[in-house]
CSV table of C-alpha atoms and ligand atoms in Angstrom, one decimal:
chain,number,residue,atom,x,y,z
A,100,MET,CA,0.0,0.0,0.1
A,101,LYS,CA,2.7,2.3,1.0
A,102,PHE,CA,4.6,1.6,-2.2
A,103,SER,CA,1.5,2.3,-4.4
A,104,LEU,CA,0.7,5.5,-2.5
A,105,THR,CA,4.2,6.8,-3.1
A,106,PHE,CA,4.1,5.6,-6.6
A,107,GLY,CA,0.8,7.4,-7.2
A,108,PHE,CA,2.2,10.7,-5.9
A,109,GLY,CA,5.1,10.3,-8.2
A,110,LEU,CA,2.8,9.9,-11.2
A,111,LEU,CA,0.7,12.9,-10.1
A,112,SER,CA,3.7,15.3,-9.9
A,113,VAL,CA,4.9,14.2,-13.4
A,114,ALA,CA,1.4,14.6,-14.7
A,115,ALA,CA,1.1,18.1,-13.4
A,116,ALA,CA,3.9,19.4,-15.6
A,117,LYS,CA,2.3,19.3,-19.0
A,118,SER,CA,4.6,21.8,-20.6
A,119,THR,CA,8.2,21.1,-20.1
A,120,VAL,CA,11.6,21.4,-21.8
A,121,ASN,CA,13.1,18.3,-23.6
A,122,GLY,CA,16.7,19.1,-24.4
A,123,THR,CA,16.5,22.2,-26.7
A,124,ARG,CA,12.9,21.5,-27.5
A,125,PHE,CA,9.5,21.9,-25.8
A,126,SER,CA,7.2,19.2,-24.8
A,127,ILE,CA,3.5,19.8,-24.5
A,128,ASP,CA,1.2,17.1,-23.2
A,129,GLY,CA,3.7,14.5,-24.1
A,130,VAL,CA,4.6,15.7,-27.6
A,131,THR,CA,8.1,17.0,-28.2
A,132,LYS,CA,8.2,19.1,-31.4
A,133,TYR,CA,8.6,22.6,-32.7
A,134,PHE,CA,5.6,24.8,-31.6
A,135,ALA,CA,3.9,27.7,-33.1
A,136,GLY,CA,2.0,30.3,-31.1
A,137,THR,CA,1.0,34.0,-30.8
A,138,ASN,CA,0.3,36.9,-28.6
A,139,SER,CA,-2.8,38.5,-27.3
A,140,TYR,CA,-2.2,41.0,-24.6
A,141,TRP,CA,-5.8,42.3,-24.6
A,142,ILE,CA,-7.5,38.9,-24.0
A,143,SER,CA,-6.8,39.2,-20.3
A,144,PHE,CA,-8.9,42.3,-20.0
A,145,LEU,CA,-12.0,41.3,-22.0
A,146,THR,CA,-15.2,41.3,-20.0
A,147,ASN,CA,-17.3,38.9,-22.0
A,148,ASN,CA,-16.5,35.2,-21.6
A,149,LYS,CA,-17.9,34.5,-25.1
A,150,ASP,CA,-15.3,36.8,-26.7
A,151,VAL,CA,-12.6,34.9,-24.8
A,152,ASP,CA,-13.9,31.6,-26.0
A,153,THR,CA,-14.2,32.8,-29.6
A,154,VAL,CA,-10.5,33.8,-29.6
A,155,MET,CA,-9.4,30.6,-28.0
A,156,ASP,CA,-11.6,28.5,-30.4
A,157,ASN,CA,-10.0,30.2,-33.3
A,158,ILE,CA,-6.4,29.8,-31.9
A,159,ALA,CA,-6.9,26.2,-31.3
A,160,ALA,CA,-8.5,25.5,-34.7
A,161,SER,CA,-5.4,27.4,-36.3
A,162,GLY,CA,-3.1,24.7,-34.7
A,163,LEU,CA,-1.3,27.3,-32.5
A,164,LYS,CA,-0.4,25.8,-29.2
A,165,ILE,CA,1.3,28.7,-27.3
A,166,LEU,CA,-0.4,31.9,-26.4
A,167,ARG,CA,1.2,34.8,-24.5
A,168,VAL,CA,-1.2,37.0,-22.7
A,169,TRP,CA,-0.6,40.0,-20.1
A,170,GLY,CA,-0.8,38.7,-16.6
A,171,PHE,CA,-0.6,42.2,-15.2
A,172,ASN,CA,-2.7,45.4,-15.0
A,173,ASP,CA,-1.3,47.6,-12.4
A,174,VAL,CA,-3.0,50.9,-11.5
A,175,ASN,CA,-2.2,53.6,-9.0
A,176,ARG,CA,-5.8,54.6,-8.5
A,177,LYS,CA,-8.8,52.3,-8.7
A,178,PRO,CA,-10.7,52.9,-11.9
A,179,SER,CA,-14.4,53.3,-12.2
A,180,SER,CA,-16.3,50.0,-11.8
A,181,GLY,CA,-16.5,47.9,-15.0
A,182,THR,CA,-12.9,48.7,-15.9
A,183,VAL,CA,-10.5,45.7,-15.4
A,184,TRP,CA,-7.5,46.1,-13.1
A,185,TYR,CA,-5.5,43.4,-11.3
A,186,GLN,CA,-3.4,45.3,-8.8
A,187,LEU,CA,-3.4,48.7,-7.0
A,188,VAL,CA,0.1,49.7,-6.3
A,189,SER,CA,0.2,52.3,-3.6
A,190,SER,CA,2.5,53.4,-0.8
A,191,SER,CA,-0.5,53.5,1.6
A,192,GLY,CA,-1.5,49.9,1.0
A,193,SER,CA,-1.5,48.0,-2.2
A,194,GLN,CA,-4.3,45.6,-3.1
A,195,ILE,CA,-4.7,42.7,-5.4
A,196,ASN,CA,-8.0,42.6,-7.1
A,197,THR,CA,-9.5,39.1,-7.1
A,198,GLY,CA,-12.9,40.3,-7.9
A,199,ALA,CA,-15.1,40.1,-11.1
A,200,ASP,CA,-13.2,43.0,-12.8
A,201,GLY,CA,-9.9,41.6,-11.4
A,202,LEU,CA,-8.0,38.3,-11.6
A,203,GLN,CA,-11.4,36.6,-12.5
A,204,ARG,CA,-10.9,37.9,-16.0
A,205,LEU,CA,-7.6,36.1,-16.1
A,206,ASP,CA,-9.4,33.0,-14.8
A,207,ALA,CA,-11.7,33.1,-17.8
A,208,VAL,CA,-8.6,33.1,-20.1
A,209,VAL,CA,-6.9,30.2,-18.2
A,210,ASN,CA,-10.1,28.1,-18.1
A,211,SER,CA,-10.8,28.7,-21.8
A,212,ALA,CA,-7.2,27.8,-22.8
A,213,ASP,CA,-7.4,24.7,-20.6
A,214,LYS,CA,-10.4,23.3,-22.2
A,215,ARG,CA,-8.8,23.7,-25.7
A,216,GLY,CA,-5.3,22.5,-25.0
A,217,VAL,CA,-3.8,26.0,-25.6
A,218,LYS,CA,-0.8,26.7,-23.3
A,219,LEU,CA,-0.3,30.2,-21.8
A,220,ILE,CA,2.9,32.3,-21.2
A,221,ILE,CA,2.0,34.8,-18.5
A,222,PRO,CA,4.3,37.8,-17.8
A,223,LEU,CA,4.0,39.2,-14.4
A,224,VAL,CA,4.9,42.9,-15.0
A,225,ASN,CA,5.4,45.3,-17.8
A,226,SER,CA,8.6,47.2,-18.4
A,227,TRP,CA,6.7,49.6,-20.4
A,228,ASP,CA,4.0,52.1,-19.0
A,229,ASP,CA,1.1,50.2,-20.6
A,230,TYR,CA,-1.1,48.6,-18.0
A,231,GLY,CA,1.0,50.1,-15.3
A,232,GLY,CA,4.3,48.5,-15.4
A,233,PHE,CA,7.5,49.4,-13.6
A,234,LYS,CA,6.1,53.0,-13.7
A,235,ALA,CA,3.1,52.0,-11.5
A,236,TYR,CA,5.6,50.8,-8.9
A,237,THR,CA,7.9,53.7,-9.1
A,238,THR,CA,5.0,56.2,-9.0
A,239,ALA,CA,3.9,54.6,-5.7
A,240,PHE,CA,7.4,53.8,-4.2
A,241,GLY,CA,9.7,56.3,-5.8
A,242,GLY,CA,12.9,56.0,-7.9
A,243,SER,CA,13.5,55.5,-11.6
A,244,LYS,CA,12.6,52.6,-13.9
A,245,GLU,CA,16.2,51.6,-13.9
A,246,GLY,CA,16.0,51.5,-10.1
A,247,TRP,CA,12.9,49.2,-10.1
A,248,PHE,CA,15.0,46.1,-10.1
A,249,THR,CA,16.7,47.0,-6.8
A,250,ASN,CA,13.9,49.0,-5.2
A,251,ALA,CA,13.1,47.0,-2.0
A,252,LYS,CA,9.5,48.2,-1.8
A,253,ALA,CA,8.7,47.7,-5.5
A,254,GLN,CA,10.3,44.2,-5.3
A,255,THR,CA,8.3,43.3,-2.2
A,256,GLN,CA,5.0,44.2,-3.8
A,257,TYR,CA,6.0,42.5,-7.1
A,258,LYS,CA,6.7,39.3,-5.2
A,259,ALA,CA,3.3,39.5,-3.4
A,260,TYR,CA,1.7,39.9,-6.9
A,261,ILE,CA,3.6,37.0,-8.2
A,262,ALA,CA,2.6,34.8,-5.3
A,263,ALA,CA,-1.1,35.7,-5.8
A,264,VAL,CA,-1.0,34.8,-9.6
A,265,VAL,CA,1.2,31.8,-9.5
A,266,GLY,CA,-0.7,30.4,-6.5
A,267,ARG,CA,-4.0,30.8,-8.3
A,268,TYR,CA,-3.0,28.6,-11.3
A,269,ILE,CA,-0.4,26.4,-9.6
A,270,ASN,CA,-2.2,23.2,-10.5
A,271,SER,CA,-3.4,24.4,-14.1
A,272,ASN,CA,-2.2,22.5,-17.1
A,273,ALA,CA,-2.9,25.6,-19.2
A,274,ILE,CA,0.3,27.3,-18.0
A,275,PHE,CA,3.1,27.0,-20.4
A,276,ALA,CA,5.4,29.3,-18.4
A,277,TRP,CA,5.7,32.1,-15.9
A,278,GLU,CA,7.5,35.0,-17.3
A,279,LEU,CA,9.4,37.5,-15.1
A,280,ALA,CA,8.5,40.6,-17.1
A,281,ASN,CA,7.6,41.8,-20.6
A,282,GLU,CA,10.7,43.2,-22.2
A,283,PRO,CA,12.8,44.1,-19.1
A,284,ARG,CA,15.3,46.7,-20.0
A,285,CYS,CA,17.7,48.7,-17.7
A,286,LYS,CA,19.2,51.2,-20.1
A,287,GLY,CA,22.8,52.1,-19.4
A,288,CYS,CA,22.9,49.6,-16.5
A,289,ASN,CA,25.6,46.9,-15.8
A,290,THR,CA,24.1,43.7,-17.0
A,291,ASP,CA,24.4,42.4,-13.5
A,292,VAL,CA,21.4,44.3,-12.4
A,293,ILE,CA,18.9,42.4,-14.5
A,294,PHE,CA,21.0,39.2,-14.0
A,295,LYS,CA,20.7,39.3,-10.2
A,296,TRP,CA,17.1,40.3,-10.2
A,297,ALA,CA,16.3,37.5,-12.7
A,298,THR,CA,18.2,35.0,-10.6
A,299,GLU,CA,16.5,36.0,-7.4
A,300,THR,CA,13.0,36.2,-8.9
A,301,SER,CA,13.2,33.0,-10.9
A,302,ALA,CA,14.4,31.1,-7.7
A,303,TYR,CA,11.4,32.8,-5.8
A,304,ILE,CA,8.8,31.5,-8.5
A,305,ARG,CA,10.5,28.1,-8.4
A,306,SER,CA,10.2,27.9,-4.6
A,307,LEU,CA,6.4,28.6,-5.0
A,308,ASP,CA,5.8,26.4,-8.0
A,309,PRO,CA,8.3,23.6,-8.9
A,310,SER,CA,6.4,22.2,-11.8
A,311,HIS,CA,5.8,25.0,-14.4
A,312,MET,CA,8.5,26.5,-16.5
A,313,ILE,CA,9.9,30.0,-16.1
A,314,THR,CA,11.4,32.3,-18.5
A,315,LEU,CA,12.6,36.0,-18.5
A,316,GLY,CA,10.7,37.7,-21.3
A,317,ASP,CA,13.6,39.8,-22.6
A,318,GLU,CA,14.1,40.9,-26.2
A,319,GLY,CA,17.3,38.8,-26.5
A,320,PHE,CA,19.6,41.9,-26.7
A,321,GLY,CA,23.2,41.4,-26.0
A,322,VAL,CA,24.2,38.3,-27.9
A,323,PRO,CA,27.3,37.4,-29.8
A,324,GLY,CA,27.1,37.5,-33.6
A,325,ALA,CA,27.2,41.1,-34.9
A,326,SER,CA,27.8,44.6,-33.9
A,327,SER,CA,24.5,46.4,-34.6
A,328,TYR,CA,22.4,47.9,-31.7
A,329,PRO,CA,20.3,44.8,-30.9
A,330,TYR,CA,23.6,42.7,-30.4
A,331,GLY,CA,24.9,45.1,-27.8
A,332,THR,CA,24.2,45.3,-24.0
A,333,SER,CA,23.2,49.0,-23.9
A,334,GLU,CA,19.7,47.9,-22.6
A,335,GLY,CA,21.2,46.2,-19.8
A,336,THR,CA,20.6,42.4,-20.8
A,337,ASP,CA,23.3,39.9,-21.6
A,338,PHE,CA,21.3,37.1,-23.4
A,339,VAL,CA,24.1,34.4,-22.8
A,340,LYS,CA,24.6,35.2,-19.2
A,341,ASN,CA,20.9,35.3,-18.4
A,342,LEU,CA,20.4,32.0,-20.2
A,343,GLY,CA,22.7,30.4,-17.6
A,344,ILE,CA,20.4,31.2,-14.8
A,345,LYS,CA,19.4,27.8,-13.3
A,346,ASP,CA,15.7,28.5,-12.7
A,347,LEU,CA,15.1,29.9,-16.2
A,348,ASP,CA,14.1,27.0,-18.4
A,349,PHE,CA,14.3,28.6,-21.7
A,350,GLY,CA,15.4,31.7,-23.6
A,351,THR,CA,13.2,34.2,-25.1
A,352,PHE,CA,13.8,36.8,-27.8
A,353,HIS,CA,11.8,39.2,-29.9
A,354,MET,CA,12.3,40.7,-33.2
A,355,TYR,CA,11.1,44.1,-34.7
A,356,PRO,CA,13.8,45.0,-37.1
A,357,SER,CA,12.2,48.3,-38.3
A,358,SER,CA,11.8,49.5,-34.8
A,359,TRP,CA,15.4,48.7,-34.1
A,360,GLY,CA,16.8,50.5,-37.2
A,361,VAL,CA,17.9,47.4,-39.1
A,362,PRO,CA,16.5,45.9,-42.3
A,363,ASN,CA,14.0,43.0,-42.3
A,364,SER,CA,16.8,40.8,-43.8
A,365,PHE,CA,18.4,41.1,-40.2
A,366,GLY,CA,15.8,38.4,-39.1
A,367,PRO,CA,17.4,35.0,-40.0
A,368,GLY,CA,20.8,36.0,-38.6
A,369,TRP,CA,19.3,37.2,-35.4
A,370,ILE,CA,17.4,33.9,-35.1
A,371,LYS,CA,20.5,31.8,-35.9
A,372,ASP,CA,22.6,33.6,-33.3
A,373,HIS,CA,20.1,33.1,-30.5
A,374,ALA,CA,19.7,29.5,-31.5
A,375,ALA,CA,23.4,29.0,-31.3
A,376,ALA,CA,23.5,30.4,-27.7
A,377,CYS,CA,20.6,28.2,-26.7
A,378,LYS,CA,22.0,25.1,-28.2
A,379,LYS,CA,25.2,25.8,-26.3
A,380,ALA,CA,23.3,26.3,-23.1
A,381,GLY,CA,21.2,23.2,-23.6
A,382,LYS,CA,17.9,25.1,-23.4
A,383,PRO,CA,15.3,25.7,-26.0
A,384,CYS,CA,14.9,29.3,-27.5
A,385,LEU,CA,11.5,30.9,-28.2
A,386,LEU,CA,11.1,33.6,-30.6
A,387,GLU,CA,8.1,34.9,-28.6
A,388,GLU,CA,7.3,38.2,-30.4
A,389,TYR,CA,8.0,39.2,-34.0
A,390,GLY,CA,6.4,41.4,-36.4
A,391,THR,CA,6.4,44.1,-39.3
A,392,GLN,CA,4.0,46.9,-40.0
A,393,SER,CA,3.5,46.1,-43.6
A,394,ASN,CA,3.9,43.2,-46.1
A,395,HIS,CA,3.5,40.7,-43.3
A,396,CYS,CA,3.5,37.6,-45.4
A,397,THR,CA,6.6,38.5,-47.7
A,398,GLU,CA,8.7,39.9,-44.8
A,399,GLU,CA,7.9,37.4,-42.0
A,400,LYS,CA,7.7,34.1,-44.0
A,401,PRO,CA,11.5,33.9,-44.2
A,402,TRP,CA,11.8,34.4,-40.5
A,403,GLN,CA,9.6,31.5,-39.8
A,404,GLN,CA,11.4,29.3,-42.3
A,405,ALA,CA,14.7,30.2,-40.7
A,406,SER,CA,13.4,29.4,-37.2
A,407,ARG,CA,11.8,26.1,-38.2
A,408,ALA,CA,15.0,25.0,-39.9
A,409,LEU,CA,16.8,25.4,-36.5
A,410,VAL,CA,14.5,22.8,-34.8
A,411,ALA,CA,17.3,20.4,-34.1
A,412,ASP,CA,19.7,23.4,-33.3
A,413,GLY,CA,18.2,25.4,-30.5
A,414,MET,CA,14.9,26.8,-31.7
A,415,GLY,CA,11.8,25.4,-29.8
A,416,GLY,CA,9.2,27.6,-31.3
A,417,ASP,CA,7.9,31.0,-32.3
A,418,ALA,CA,4.9,33.2,-31.5
A,419,PHE,CA,4.1,36.2,-33.8
A,420,TRP,CA,2.9,39.5,-32.5
A,421,GLN,CA,-0.2,39.6,-32.6
A,422,TRP,CA,-3.4,37.7,-32.9
A,423,GLY,CA,-6.3,39.5,-34.6
A,424,ASP,CA,-9.9,38.5,-34.4
A,425,LYS,CA,-13.5,39.8,-34.6
A,426,LEU,CA,-15.3,40.1,-31.2
A,427,SER,CA,-18.9,41.1,-30.1
A,428,THR,CA,-17.4,44.7,-29.9
A,429,GLY,CA,-15.8,44.6,-33.4
A,430,GLN,CA,-12.3,44.0,-34.7
A,431,THR,CA,-9.5,43.7,-32.1
A,432,HIS,CA,-6.6,46.1,-31.9
A,433,ASN,CA,-4.8,46.8,-35.2
A,434,ASP,CA,-1.3,48.0,-34.3
A,435,GLY,CA,-0.1,47.4,-37.8
A,436,HIS,CA,1.5,44.1,-36.9
A,437,THR,CA,-1.9,42.3,-36.3
A,438,ILE,CA,-2.6,39.1,-38.2
A,439,TYR,CA,-6.3,38.7,-38.4
A,440,TYR,CA,-8.0,35.2,-38.3
A,441,GLY,CA,-9.2,34.2,-41.5
A,442,SER,CA,-7.2,36.7,-43.6
A,443,ALA,CA,-4.7,36.0,-46.4
A,444,ASP,CA,-1.9,36.8,-44.0
A,445,ALA,CA,-3.2,34.2,-41.6
A,446,THR,CA,-3.1,31.5,-44.4
A,447,CYS,CA,0.5,32.6,-45.1
A,448,LEU,CA,1.8,32.9,-41.6
A,449,ILE,CA,-0.4,30.5,-39.6
A,450,SER,CA,-1.9,27.8,-41.8
A,451,ASP,CA,1.2,27.4,-44.1
A,452,HIS,CA,3.5,27.7,-41.0
A,453,VAL,CA,1.6,25.0,-39.1
A,454,LYS,CA,1.6,22.7,-42.2
A,455,ALA,CA,5.4,23.2,-42.5
A,456,ILE,CA,5.9,22.3,-38.8
A,457,ASN,CA,3.8,19.2,-39.0
A,458,ALA,CA,6.0,18.1,-42.0
A,459,LEU,CA,9.2,18.6,-40.1
B,215,NAG,C1,12.1,14.0,-25.6
B,215,NAG,O1,12.3,13.9,-26.9
B,215,NAG,C2,12.8,12.7,-27.5
B,215,NAG,C3,13.1,12.8,-29.0
B,215,NAG,O2,12.0,13.4,-29.7
B,215,NAG,C4,11.7,11.7,-27.2
B,215,NAG,O3,12.1,10.3,-27.8
B,215,NAG,C5,11.4,11.6,-25.8
B,215,NAG,O4,10.3,10.7,-25.6
B,215,NAG,C6,11.1,12.9,-25.2
B,215,NAG,N1,10.9,12.8,-23.8
B,215,NAG,C7,9.9,13.4,-23.1
B,215,NAG,C8,9.9,13.2,-21.6
B,215,NAG,O5,9.1,13.9,-23.7
């Protein structure tokens, strides 16, 4: 009896981890392969469950397995009722909103994803000011954005928020990975600042939740291979050094050549250089955001080809920015990068990509 009990628990703990790494690839629900995904920052703030389900149905039907959604919505003042917010950050008492206009909206996303086998990457703070971000913390506790990483009061509240979100979904099979932040940068800082913060925060998350993957969410700046701006460490991240952090399970990088002042032909090299670093570290790389503002199909197809071709050499998957759909309230946010479900762009960058992956 005792043996079978112990055995039973062993099975349970293995079964809980539905998304894992397997060498330099990802494994989802027991399948190890290259995975395609997308981003929908806004799905976490929808107030109509039917809209959440529509998006999740369409993503699942498209063959995309990974969906990255915002897991934060920080405010310094409570908005009027009906507006979604997750955390009030305040020097006179912060508050995590577990109500109907709070984390229950994220619950709807997690539940909907779970029913459809879609796996979520959940970043826990934004480095940008959208939906609060580091700025919401520095507004409450003082200091600069670069000081956020070492601001004791900010870090204490950030950890309290992490504990609330991670604890809420600790047993969920819908979680692909926890992500420390969306695009953390520390301009002009020594790369030790982000390295130390990422080491400490990832160890903290692991102590709370040993079975889900953890990743950084950085743009992949600071990698060997070339000398243009993205390859340098001026934004405070050293990709290779951070990849060595024990509790970070895989590497993330983003790609927006036109915003970075490089041509779109920059893409395949950027992918190859990250894949090489990941292969060396023995962890998968995820190209977790990429996009162009025009000629989506022509410009982005070669990036997807380059990434897929490195399936045995460090690339675990990719997730384009961003998913577009039609909701009860109309079309979702068109930021120029959006690939709308059912469009010719979607045939090119989703259907064709998924077919090519399945043929690998
Ligand atoms: C890891 O991948 C290899 C090669 O595809 C496969 O044979 C093995 O079963 C995978 N392991 C797990 C735990 O998924």
